[in-house]
Amino acid sequence: MQQKLNLYNTLTRKKEVFEPLHPPMVGMYVCGPTVYGEPHLGHARSAVTYDVLYRFLKSQGYKVRYVRNVTDVGHLENDADEGEDKIEKRAKLEHLEPMEVVQHYTNIYHEELRKLNVLPPDIEPRASGHIIEQIEMIQEILNNGLAYEANGSVYFDVKAYNKDHNYGKLSGRNIEDLLGNTRATEGQEEKRSPVDFALWKKASPAHIMRWPSPWSDGFPGWHLECSAMSRKYLGTTFDIHGGGLDLMFPHHECEIAQSQASNSHTDAARYWIHNNMITVNGQKMGKSLGNFINLSELFGGTHETLEQAYTPMTVRFFILQAHYRSTLDFSNEALQAARKGYTKLMNGLNILKKLEYPEETEALAPDEKLNQELLKLTEDCYRGMNDDLNTARTIASLFNLLKKINSLNLGQISMGQLSRGTFDTVRDTYQELVTDVLGLQEEPLGDMEEMLDLVLQFYKEAKENKHYDKVDTIRAELKKQGIVIKDLKTGIDWAYEE
RNA sequence: GGUAACGUGGCCGAGUGGCUAGGCUCAGCUCUGCAAAAGCUGCUACAGCGGUUCGAAUCCGCUCGUUACCUCCA
């Protein structure tokens, strides 16, 4: 495949050819969730987006180290002021240890992502497990004169930093605008400037989650964990940093500032990737709007805006049918359409399993034009992926390919019109992209017990009609599945074979 | 208020100077015991107004509308 992957880099605001720093190794860091609540559609979009990037890079032969963190400390209700820690607030509410909250929601997050066929990252570090690394980084920034201590807390000195660096280079802001727009917030007396952000916060006496540091018993600022952990596992400069568009400012901006101000002196990542938001009725799903749709509600059909339950693969397909940098509007109609599209793609997968190129028929009536057309379609599939992970285009091309596969299956196109090479390319492309790269897999069929009842019904009829050959066949086939039929006086039943 | 982005056919959603995106829906045809699936055909759109150009949905300007970030959020 001589096509090259292009990625849109927020840092440069344009699509760039992806060239890893140390091929074939690729280092990739993605901002994971703060585990204080149920995972929702937005988490799914982010996870699926970077899962596809991860899968695609691997399919292209890269050796990827994928790090996705779990934020379990330091994420305050309000940034860098006197807000409560999200985790701790939840813990108090539910009368739990903060780490119980963390574990609980981390487990659910993992479970839901597994349903969505999202591969686990290679390393999943937690902020609370990297306090030492974070303290070290703060010390570096202090030593470099770009942070200051105030009453046991340490703040990043944005104005000082901005003298030699560009604070706002990622999100396209400038410090004057920021200063002009910062609203007066209470409890910020310690900060020299409203734009400064916390690297370390001194804990109030009531605060449970606290660690010793040179400055105070306290906890690290939210932005710091990502800088410290990405550096620890991927180095001072790595290839890809991903996350939601809403994290661009201030979170990612601060990450870059911290990395530059520390002894790393880098932007941390070379390609900064941002996925767009999910909207509901044209409005962003947001905490303050209270219009979140949790994944459990989606899979269970329990949310009030849902007309029905949607399976994880329907949701995955729905996400992939849009480009990751576009907002994706949620609606029942769109999900239902996604369901059908998904099943269509799966039917194609099943057809391909059964289709074989006949051994002896080596292109009886080769149709050069058709072969060319099919090969072009397979290239289109990859062209979509390479063009900034445009899964929407890839899926469109896969549907075009699927039409031909269906025609082949129905004999509207004969196998002899294709060369073996064309057929293999078509099959391999379809299978690889659908299952390995897009990560779409078959979902279990309906109720197995109901199907079994149907078989038992046929068994009963066969027996009544004394079609003993059929009776024997049914028994034998079911036995292969580990099921035995029991002819009881009271009726017919089944049991697991012991 | 500051800064961005977007406005595509009944719905969703790609594209981006000239060539059919695709999915869903709807109508018709082929196939078919009936149906379904599949294939084929049709519904041929790019907010409005100007401009650049041989040619614009695609570039530029203005107008209208929507949204996002600037505060917690993936």
Coordinates of C-alpha atoms (C1' of nucleotides) in Angstrom, one line a residue:
Chain A
M1 CA 0.0 0.0 0.0
Q2 CA 1.8 3.1 -1.2
Q3 CA -0.8 5.5 0.1
K4 CA 0.2 7.5 3.1
L5 CA -1.7 8.3 6.2
N6 CA -2.7 12.0 6.5
L7 CA -3.8 13.3 9.8
Y8 CA -5.2 16.6 10.7
N9 CA -2.9 18.2 13.3
T10 CA -4.6 20.8 15.5
L11 CA -1.2 22.3 16.2
T12 CA -0.7 23.3 12.6
R13 CA -4.4 23.4 11.6
K14 CA -3.8 21.3 8.5
K15 CA -3.6 17.8 7.3
E16 CA -0.1 16.4 7.5
V17 CA 1.5 13.2 6.3
F18 CA 2.0 11.0 9.3
E19 CA 5.7 10.2 9.8
P20 CA 6.5 8.6 13.1
L21 CA 9.6 9.7 15.0
H22 CA 11.1 6.2 15.2
P23 CA 9.4 4.0 12.7
P24 CA 8.0 1.4 13.0
M25 CA 7.3 2.4 16.5
V26 CA 4.5 4.8 17.2
G27 CA 3.7 6.4 20.6
M28 CA 0.1 7.4 21.1
Y29 CA -1.4 9.1 24.2
V30 CA -5.1 9.6 24.6
C31 CA -6.9 11.5 27.4
G32 CA -9.2 8.9 29.0
P33 CA -12.1 9.5 31.3
T34 CA -12.4 11.0 34.8
V35 CA -14.0 8.1 36.5
Y36 CA -16.6 9.7 38.6
G37 CA -19.7 8.8 36.6
E38 CA -21.3 6.5 34.1
P39 CA -19.6 6.3 30.6
H40 CA -21.7 8.0 27.9
L41 CA -22.0 8.4 24.2
G42 CA -19.2 11.0 24.2
H43 CA -16.8 8.6 25.9
A44 CA -17.7 6.0 23.3
R45 CA -17.0 8.4 20.4
S46 CA -13.6 9.2 21.7
A47 CA -12.7 5.6 22.5
V48 CA -13.9 4.3 19.1
T49 CA -12.1 7.1 17.2
Y50 CA -8.8 6.3 18.7
D51 CA -9.4 2.6 18.7
V52 CA -9.8 2.8 14.9
L53 CA -6.6 4.9 14.7
Y54 CA -4.8 2.3 16.9
R55 CA -6.1 -0.5 14.8
F56 CA -5.4 1.1 11.5
L57 CA -1.8 2.0 12.5
K58 CA -1.3 -1.6 13.6
S59 CA -2.8 -2.9 10.3
Q60 CA -0.3 -0.8 8.4
G61 CA 2.6 -2.5 10.2
Y62 CA 3.4 0.0 12.9
K63 CA 4.3 -1.2 16.4
V64 CA 2.1 1.1 18.5
R65 CA 2.3 1.8 22.2
Y66 CA -1.1 3.1 23.1
V67 CA -1.4 4.9 26.4
R68 CA -4.8 6.0 27.7
N69 CA -5.0 7.3 31.2
V70 CA -7.7 7.1 33.8
T71 CA -8.1 10.3 35.8
D72 CA -8.8 9.5 39.4
V73 CA -7.6 12.6 41.2
G74 CA -7.1 16.3 40.8
H75 CA -10.0 16.9 38.5
L76 CA -11.9 19.6 40.3
E77 CA -15.4 20.8 39.7
N78 CA -14.0 24.2 38.8
D79 CA -10.7 24.5 37.2
A80 CA -7.9 25.7 39.5
D81 CA -9.9 27.2 42.2
E82 CA -11.7 26.1 45.3
G83 CA -14.0 23.5 43.6
E84 CA -14.3 20.1 45.0
D85 CA -12.6 17.0 43.6
K86 CA -15.0 15.2 41.3
I87 CA -14.2 11.8 42.7
E88 CA -14.2 12.9 46.3
K89 CA -17.6 14.6 45.8
R90 CA -19.0 11.5 44.4
A91 CA -17.5 9.4 47.2
K92 CA -19.1 11.5 49.9
L93 CA -22.4 11.3 48.1
E94 CA -22.3 7.5 48.0
H95 CA -20.5 7.0 51.3
L96 CA -17.6 5.3 49.7
E97 CA -13.8 5.5 49.6
P98 CA -12.7 7.6 46.7
M99 CA -10.9 4.6 45.3
E100 CA -14.1 2.6 45.4
V101 CA -15.7 5.2 43.2
V102 CA -12.7 5.1 40.9
Q103 CA -12.7 1.3 40.7
H104 CA -16.4 1.1 40.2
Y105 CA -16.6 3.5 37.3
T106 CA -13.4 2.2 35.8
N107 CA -14.9 -1.3 35.7
I108 CA -18.0 0.0 34.0
Y109 CA -16.0 2.0 31.5
H110 CA -14.0 -1.1 30.6
E111 CA -17.1 -3.2 30.3
E112 CA -18.9 -0.9 28.1
L113 CA -15.9 -0.3 25.8
R114 CA -15.4 -4.1 25.5
K115 CA -19.0 -4.3 24.3
L116 CA -18.1 -1.7 21.7
N117 CA -15.2 -3.9 20.7
V118 CA -12.7 -1.2 21.7
L119 CA -9.3 -2.8 22.2
P120 CA -7.7 -2.1 25.6
P121 CA -4.7 0.3 25.5
D122 CA -1.2 -1.1 26.1
I123 CA -0.8 1.0 29.2
E124 CA -3.6 2.5 31.3
P125 CA -1.9 4.7 33.9
R126 CA -3.7 6.3 36.8
A127 CA -3.0 9.8 38.0
S128 CA -2.9 8.7 41.6
G129 CA -0.3 6.1 40.8
H130 CA 2.1 8.8 39.4
I131 CA 2.2 11.4 42.2
I132 CA 6.0 11.1 42.3
E133 CA 6.4 11.8 38.6
Q134 CA 4.1 14.7 38.9
I135 CA 6.0 16.2 41.8
E136 CA 9.2 15.8 39.8
M137 CA 7.8 17.7 36.9
I138 CA 6.5 20.5 39.2
Q139 CA 10.0 20.8 40.6
E140 CA 11.4 21.1 37.1
I141 CA 9.0 23.9 36.2
L142 CA 9.7 25.7 39.5
N143 CA 13.5 25.4 38.9
N144 CA 13.0 26.8 35.4
G145 CA 11.3 29.8 37.0
L146 CA 7.9 29.3 35.4
A147 CA 5.9 28.4 38.4
Y148 CA 5.5 29.8 41.9
E149 CA 4.5 28.6 45.3
A150 CA 1.8 30.3 47.3
N151 CA 0.6 29.1 50.6
G152 CA 1.5 25.5 49.9
S153 CA 0.1 25.4 46.4
V154 CA 2.0 25.7 43.2
Y155 CA 0.8 27.6 40.2
F156 CA 2.0 27.8 36.6
D157 CA 3.1 31.3 35.7
V158 CA 1.4 31.7 32.4
K159 CA 2.5 35.3 31.9
A160 CA 6.2 34.5 32.5
Y161 CA 5.9 31.4 30.3
N162 CA 4.4 33.5 27.5
K163 CA 7.4 35.7 27.3
D164 CA 9.5 33.1 25.6
H165 CA 6.7 30.7 24.5
N166 CA 3.3 30.9 23.0
Y167 CA 0.6 30.1 25.4
G168 CA -2.4 29.5 23.2
K169 CA -0.7 28.1 20.2
L170 CA -2.8 25.0 20.2
S171 CA -6.2 26.5 20.7
G172 CA -5.5 29.6 18.8
R173 CA -6.0 32.1 21.6
N174 CA -3.8 34.8 22.9
I175 CA -3.2 35.7 26.5
E176 CA -4.6 39.2 26.2
D177 CA -8.0 37.9 25.1
L178 CA -7.9 35.4 27.9
L179 CA -7.1 38.0 30.4
G180 CA -9.9 40.2 29.1
N181 CA -12.4 37.4 29.3
T182 CA -11.6 35.8 32.6
R183 CA -14.4 36.4 34.9
A184 CA -13.7 37.2 38.5
T185 CA -13.7 34.0 40.5
E186 CA -13.7 33.7 44.2
G187 CA -10.9 32.0 46.0
Q188 CA -8.2 32.8 43.6
E189 CA -6.2 35.2 45.7
E190 CA -3.2 32.9 45.6
K191 CA -2.9 33.2 41.9
R192 CA -0.9 36.1 40.5
S193 CA -3.0 36.0 37.4
P194 CA -6.4 34.5 36.6
V195 CA -4.9 32.6 33.7
D196 CA -2.5 30.8 35.9
F197 CA -3.4 27.2 36.7
A198 CA -2.6 24.9 39.5
L199 CA 0.2 22.4 39.4
W200 CA -0.2 21.4 43.0
K201 CA -3.0 22.2 45.4
K202 CA -2.7 22.3 49.2
A203 CA -5.4 20.1 50.6
S204 CA -8.0 21.6 53.0
P205 CA -8.3 19.6 56.3
A206 CA -11.4 17.9 55.1
H207 CA -9.9 16.8 51.8
I208 CA -9.4 13.0 51.8
M209 CA -7.2 12.5 48.7
R210 CA -3.9 13.9 49.7
W211 CA -0.2 13.2 49.3
P212 CA 2.9 14.6 50.9
S213 CA 5.0 17.0 48.7
P214 CA 7.8 19.6 49.3
W215 CA 5.1 22.3 49.4
S216 CA 2.2 20.8 51.3
D217 CA 0.0 17.8 51.8
G218 CA -2.1 18.0 48.8
F219 CA -2.8 16.8 45.3
P220 CA -1.7 17.5 41.8
G221 CA -3.5 19.7 39.3
W222 CA -5.6 18.0 36.7
H223 CA -3.5 19.0 33.6
L224 CA -0.3 17.7 35.1
E225 CA -1.0 14.0 35.1
C226 CA -1.2 13.7 31.3
S227 CA 2.1 15.5 30.9
A228 CA 3.9 13.4 33.5
M229 CA 2.5 10.1 32.4
S230 CA 2.8 10.5 28.7
R231 CA 6.5 11.5 29.3
K232 CA 7.1 8.5 31.5
Y233 CA 5.8 6.0 29.0
L234 CA 6.3 7.6 25.7
G235 CA 9.3 9.9 26.2
T236 CA 9.7 13.7 26.0
T237 CA 8.5 13.8 22.4
F238 CA 6.0 11.2 21.1
D239 CA 3.9 10.9 18.0
I240 CA 0.2 11.3 18.6
H241 CA -1.8 12.9 21.3
G242 CA -5.6 12.5 21.1
G243 CA -8.6 13.7 23.0
G244 CA -12.0 15.4 22.8
L245 CA -12.3 18.8 21.2
D246 CA -13.5 20.2 24.5
L247 CA -10.2 19.3 26.1
M248 CA -8.2 21.4 23.7
F249 CA -8.5 24.4 26.0
P250 CA -7.4 24.6 28.6
H251 CA -6.4 21.0 29.2
H252 CA -4.2 20.3 26.2
E253 CA -2.9 23.9 26.0
C254 CA -1.7 23.4 29.6
E255 CA -0.1 20.1 28.8
I256 CA 2.0 21.7 26.1
A257 CA 2.9 24.6 28.4
Q258 CA 3.9 22.2 31.2
S259 CA 6.0 20.1 28.8
Q260 CA 7.7 23.2 27.4
A261 CA 8.3 24.6 30.9
S262 CA 9.7 21.4 32.3
N263 CA 13.1 19.9 31.4
S264 CA 11.4 18.3 28.4
H265 CA 11.2 21.6 26.5
T266 CA 8.9 20.1 23.9
D267 CA 5.3 20.2 22.7
A268 CA 5.1 16.6 24.0
A269 CA 3.3 15.3 21.0
R270 CA 4.0 16.0 17.3
Y271 CA 0.4 15.4 16.1
W272 CA -2.4 16.7 18.2
I273 CA -5.7 15.0 17.2
H274 CA -9.1 16.1 18.4
N275 CA -12.4 14.3 18.0
N276 CA -15.6 16.3 17.8
M277 CA -18.6 16.2 20.1
I278 CA -21.9 14.3 20.0
T279 CA -25.0 16.5 19.8
V280 CA -28.5 15.7 20.7
N281 CA -31.1 17.6 18.8
G282 CA -28.4 19.8 17.5
Q283 CA -27.1 20.6 21.0
K284 CA -23.9 19.4 22.5
M285 CA -24.3 16.7 25.1
G286 CA -23.0 18.5 28.2
K287 CA -22.9 18.2 31.9
S288 CA -24.6 21.4 32.5
L289 CA -27.3 20.7 29.9
G290 CA -28.1 17.4 31.5
N291 CA -28.8 15.7 28.2
F292 CA -26.3 12.9 28.5
I293 CA -27.1 9.5 27.2
N294 CA -25.2 6.9 29.1
L295 CA -24.1 3.8 27.3
S296 CA -26.0 1.5 29.6
E297 CA -29.1 3.5 28.7
L298 CA -28.3 3.2 25.0
F299 CA -27.7 -0.5 25.1
G300 CA -30.7 -1.0 27.4
G301 CA -33.1 1.4 25.7
T302 CA -33.9 3.0 29.0
H303 CA -33.3 6.7 28.2
E304 CA -36.4 8.8 27.7
T305 CA -35.3 10.0 24.3
L306 CA -34.7 6.5 23.0
E307 CA -37.4 4.7 21.1
Q308 CA -35.6 1.4 21.5
A309 CA -32.4 -0.2 22.6
Y310 CA -29.4 0.0 20.3
T311 CA -26.7 -2.7 20.3
P312 CA -23.1 -1.8 20.8
M313 CA -22.2 -2.5 17.2
T314 CA -25.0 -0.3 16.0
V315 CA -23.5 2.5 18.1
R316 CA -20.1 1.8 16.8
F317 CA -21.2 1.8 13.2
F318 CA -23.2 5.0 13.9
I319 CA -20.0 6.7 15.2
L320 CA -17.9 5.5 12.3
Q321 CA -20.4 6.6 9.7
A322 CA -19.4 10.2 10.4
H323 CA -16.0 11.7 10.2
Y324 CA -14.4 12.1 13.7
R325 CA -13.9 15.8 13.3
S326 CA -17.5 16.5 12.5
T327 CA -20.2 16.8 15.2
L328 CA -22.4 13.8 15.2
D329 CA -26.1 14.4 15.8
F330 CA -27.9 11.7 17.8
S331 CA -31.4 10.7 16.8
N332 CA -33.5 7.6 16.8
E333 CA -33.8 7.7 13.0
A334 CA -30.1 7.9 12.6
L335 CA -29.5 5.0 14.9
Q336 CA -32.1 2.9 13.2
A337 CA -30.5 3.6 9.8
A338 CA -27.2 2.7 11.3
R339 CA -28.5 -0.6 12.5
K340 CA -29.6 -1.5 9.0
G341 CA -26.3 -0.4 7.4
Y342 CA -24.4 -2.4 10.0
T343 CA -26.3 -5.6 9.3
K344 CA -25.8 -5.2 5.6
L345 CA -22.1 -5.0 6.2
M346 CA -22.2 -8.1 8.3
N347 CA -24.2 -10.0 5.7
G348 CA -21.4 -9.3 3.3
L349 CA -18.9 -10.7 5.8
N350 CA -20.9 -13.9 6.0
I351 CA -21.2 -14.2 2.2
L352 CA -17.5 -13.8 1.9
K353 CA -16.9 -16.7 4.3
K354 CA -18.8 -19.0 2.0
L355 CA -17.6 -17.7 -1.3
E356 CA -14.6 -19.5 -2.8
Y357 CA -12.6 -19.0 -5.9
P358 CA -13.0 -22.3 -7.8
E359 CA -9.8 -24.3 -7.9
E360 CA -9.9 -25.1 -11.6
T361 CA -11.6 -22.1 -13.0
E362 CA -8.8 -19.7 -13.6
A363 CA -10.5 -16.8 -15.2
L364 CA -12.7 -18.4 -17.8
A365 CA -13.9 -15.1 -19.2
P366 CA -11.8 -12.5 -17.7
D367 CA -13.4 -9.1 -17.7
E368 CA -10.5 -6.6 -17.6
K369 CA -12.8 -3.7 -17.0
L370 CA -14.6 -5.3 -14.1
N371 CA -11.3 -6.4 -12.5
Q372 CA -10.0 -2.9 -12.7
E373 CA -13.2 -1.5 -11.3
L374 CA -13.0 -3.8 -8.3
L375 CA -9.4 -3.1 -7.6
K376 CA -10.2 0.6 -7.7
L377 CA -12.9 0.1 -5.2
T378 CA -10.5 -1.6 -2.8
E379 CA -8.1 1.2 -3.1
D380 CA -10.9 3.7 -2.4
C381 CA -11.5 1.9 0.9
Y382 CA -8.0 2.6 2.0
R383 CA -7.9 6.0 0.5
G384 CA -10.7 7.0 2.9
M385 CA -8.7 5.7 5.9
N386 CA -5.6 7.4 4.8
D387 CA -7.4 10.7 4.3
D388 CA -7.5 11.7 8.0
L389 CA -9.2 8.5 9.1
N390 CA -12.3 9.3 7.0
T391 CA -14.3 6.2 8.1
A392 CA -17.4 7.6 6.5
R393 CA -15.8 7.4 3.1
T394 CA -14.3 4.0 3.8
I395 CA -17.7 2.7 4.7
A396 CA -19.2 4.2 1.5
S397 CA -16.5 2.4 -0.5
L398 CA -17.1 -0.8 1.3
F399 CA -20.8 -0.6 0.4
N400 CA -19.8 -0.2 -3.2
L401 CA -17.6 -3.2 -2.9
L402 CA -20.4 -5.1 -1.2
K403 CA -22.7 -4.6 -4.2
K404 CA -20.2 -6.5 -6.3
I405 CA -19.8 -9.2 -3.6
N406 CA -23.6 -9.6 -3.5
S407 CA -23.7 -9.8 -7.3
L408 CA -21.0 -12.4 -7.2
N409 CA -22.9 -14.4 -4.6
L410 CA -26.1 -14.3 -6.8
G411 CA -24.2 -15.3 -9.9
Q412 CA -25.0 -12.0 -11.5
I413 CA -21.3 -11.7 -11.9
S414 CA -19.6 -15.0 -12.5
M415 CA -16.4 -15.9 -10.6
G416 CA -14.8 -16.6 -13.9
Q417 CA -14.9 -13.0 -14.8
L418 CA -12.5 -12.2 -12.1
S419 CA -8.9 -13.2 -11.7
R420 CA -8.0 -15.0 -8.5
G421 CA -5.9 -12.1 -7.5
T422 CA -8.8 -9.7 -7.8
F423 CA -11.0 -11.9 -5.8
D424 CA -8.5 -12.3 -3.1
T425 CA -7.9 -8.6 -2.9
V426 CA -11.6 -7.9 -2.7
R427 CA -12.1 -10.5 0.0
D428 CA -9.0 -9.5 2.1
T429 CA -9.8 -5.8 1.9
Y430 CA -13.4 -6.2 2.9
Q431 CA -12.6 -8.5 5.8
E432 CA -9.6 -6.6 7.1
L433 CA -11.2 -3.3 7.0
V434 CA -14.6 -4.3 8.4
T435 CA -13.3 -6.6 11.2
D436 CA -9.7 -5.6 12.0
V437 CA -9.7 -1.9 11.3
L438 CA -13.3 -0.7 11.8
G439 CA -13.6 -3.3 14.5
L440 CA -17.1 -4.3 13.5
Q441 CA -18.1 -7.8 14.6
E442 CA -21.1 -10.0 14.5
E443 CA -23.5 -9.8 17.4
P444 CA -25.1 -12.8 18.8
L445 CA -28.3 -13.8 17.1
G446 CA -31.6 -13.6 19.0
D447 CA -32.8 -15.9 21.7
M448 CA -31.1 -19.3 21.4
E449 CA -33.7 -20.9 23.6
E450 CA -36.5 -19.9 21.3
M451 CA -34.6 -21.3 18.4
L452 CA -34.1 -24.5 20.3
D453 CA -37.8 -24.7 21.0
L454 CA -38.4 -24.4 17.2
V455 CA -36.1 -27.3 16.6
L456 CA -37.9 -29.4 19.3
Q457 CA -41.1 -28.6 17.6
F458 CA -39.8 -30.0 14.3
Y459 CA -38.5 -33.0 16.3
K460 CA -41.9 -33.6 17.8
E461 CA -43.6 -33.4 14.4
A462 CA -41.1 -35.8 12.8
K463 CA -41.7 -38.2 15.6
E464 CA -45.5 -38.1 15.3
N465 CA -45.1 -38.7 11.6
K466 CA -42.7 -41.6 12.3
H467 CA -39.9 -39.9 10.2
Y468 CA -37.3 -41.6 12.3
D469 CA -34.4 -40.7 10.0
K470 CA -35.2 -37.0 10.6
V471 CA -35.6 -37.7 14.3
D472 CA -32.2 -39.3 14.4
T473 CA -30.6 -36.4 12.5
I474 CA -32.0 -33.8 14.8
R475 CA -30.8 -35.7 17.8
A476 CA -27.4 -36.2 16.4
E477 CA -27.0 -32.5 15.3
L478 CA -28.1 -31.2 18.7
K479 CA -25.7 -33.6 20.4
K480 CA -22.9 -32.0 18.5
Q481 CA -23.9 -28.7 20.2
G482 CA -23.8 -30.4 23.6
I483 CA -27.6 -30.7 23.9
V484 CA -29.6 -33.9 24.4
I485 CA -33.3 -34.3 23.8
K486 CA -35.4 -35.8 26.6
D487 CA -38.5 -37.6 25.6
L488 CA -40.6 -37.5 28.7
K489 CA -44.1 -38.7 29.3
T490 CA -45.1 -35.2 30.0
G491 CA -43.5 -33.8 26.8
I492 CA -40.3 -33.1 25.1
D493 CA -37.5 -31.2 26.8
W494 CA -33.8 -30.6 26.4
A495 CA -30.8 -30.7 28.7
Y496 CA -27.1 -30.1 28.6
E497 CA -25.2 -33.2 27.8
E498 CA -23.6 -34.4 30.9
Chain B
rG1 C1' -18.3 40.4 24.2
rG2 C1' -13.7 37.5 22.2
rU3 C1' -12.3 33.2 19.0
rA4 C1' -13.6 29.3 15.8
rA5 C1' -16.6 26.1 13.0
rC6 C1' -20.7 24.8 10.3
rG7 C1' -25.4 25.4 7.0
rU8 C1' -25.6 19.4 1.4
rG9 C1' -31.7 16.0 -1.4
rG10 C1' -37.5 13.3 3.3
rC11 C1' -33.6 11.8 7.4
rC12 C1' -28.3 10.8 8.5
rG13 C1' -23.8 12.0 6.4
rA14 C1' -19.0 12.3 2.9
rG15 C1' -16.9 15.5 -0.7
rU16 C1' -14.4 20.1 -2.2
rG17 C1' -12.8 24.2 -8.7
rG18 C1' -15.2 20.4 -14.1
rC19 C1' -16.4 13.4 -13.3
rU20 C1' -22.9 9.1 -9.6
rA21 C1' -20.3 9.6 -2.4
rG22 C1' -22.7 6.2 0.7
rG23 C1' -26.5 4.5 4.2
rC24 C1' -31.7 4.9 5.6
rU25 C1' -36.6 6.1 3.8
rC26 C1' -40.0 6.2 -0.5
rA27 C1' -41.7 4.5 -5.6
rG28 C1' -41.0 1.0 -9.7
rC29 C1' -38.7 -3.3 -12.0
rU30 C1' -36.0 -8.3 -11.9
rC31 C1' -36.1 -12.6 -9.0
rU32 C1' -39.9 -15.2 -6.1
rG33 C1' -45.6 -20.0 -4.1
rC34 C1' -46.0 -15.5 -0.7
rA35 C1' -42.3 -12.8 1.4
rA36 C1' -37.5 -11.4 2.6
rA37 C1' -32.6 -10.7 0.9
rA38 C1' -29.9 -9.2 -3.3
rG39 C1' -29.5 -6.6 -8.0
rC40 C1' -31.3 -2.6 -11.2
rU41 C1' -33.9 2.2 -11.9
rG42 C1' -36.0 6.7 -10.1
rC43 C1' -36.5 10.9 -6.2
rU44 C1' -30.4 14.5 -9.0
rA45 C1' -29.3 18.5 -3.2
rC46 C1' -25.5 21.8 -1.9
rA47 C1' -28.8 28.6 3.3
rG48 C1' -29.5 33.6 0.5
rC49 C1' -27.2 37.5 -2.4
rG50 C1' -23.1 39.3 -5.0
rG51 C1' -18.0 38.4 -6.9
rU52 C1' -13.5 35.6 -9.1
rU53 C1' -13.3 31.8 -13.1
rC54 C1' -14.2 29.1 -19.6
rG55 C1' -16.6 26.5 -15.3
rA56 C1' -18.2 26.7 -8.1
rA57 C1' -21.8 23.1 -3.7
rU58 C1' -16.3 23.6 -3.7
rC59 C1' -12.4 30.1 -3.8
rC60 C1' -13.6 35.5 -2.0
rG61 C1' -17.2 39.1 0.2
rC62 C1' -21.7 40.3 2.6
rU63 C1' -26.4 38.7 4.8
rC64 C1' -29.2 35.2 7.5
rG65 C1' -29.2 30.9 10.6
rU66 C1' -27.0 27.1 13.8
rU67 C1' -23.3 25.4 17.0
rA68 C1' -18.9 25.1 19.8
rC69 C1' -14.8 27.0 22.9
rC70 C1' -13.6 31.1 26.3
rU71 C1' -16.5 27.5 33.2
rC72 C1' -17.1 21.2 34.4
rC73 C1' -17.4 17.9 30.1
rA74 C1' -15.0 12.9 25.6

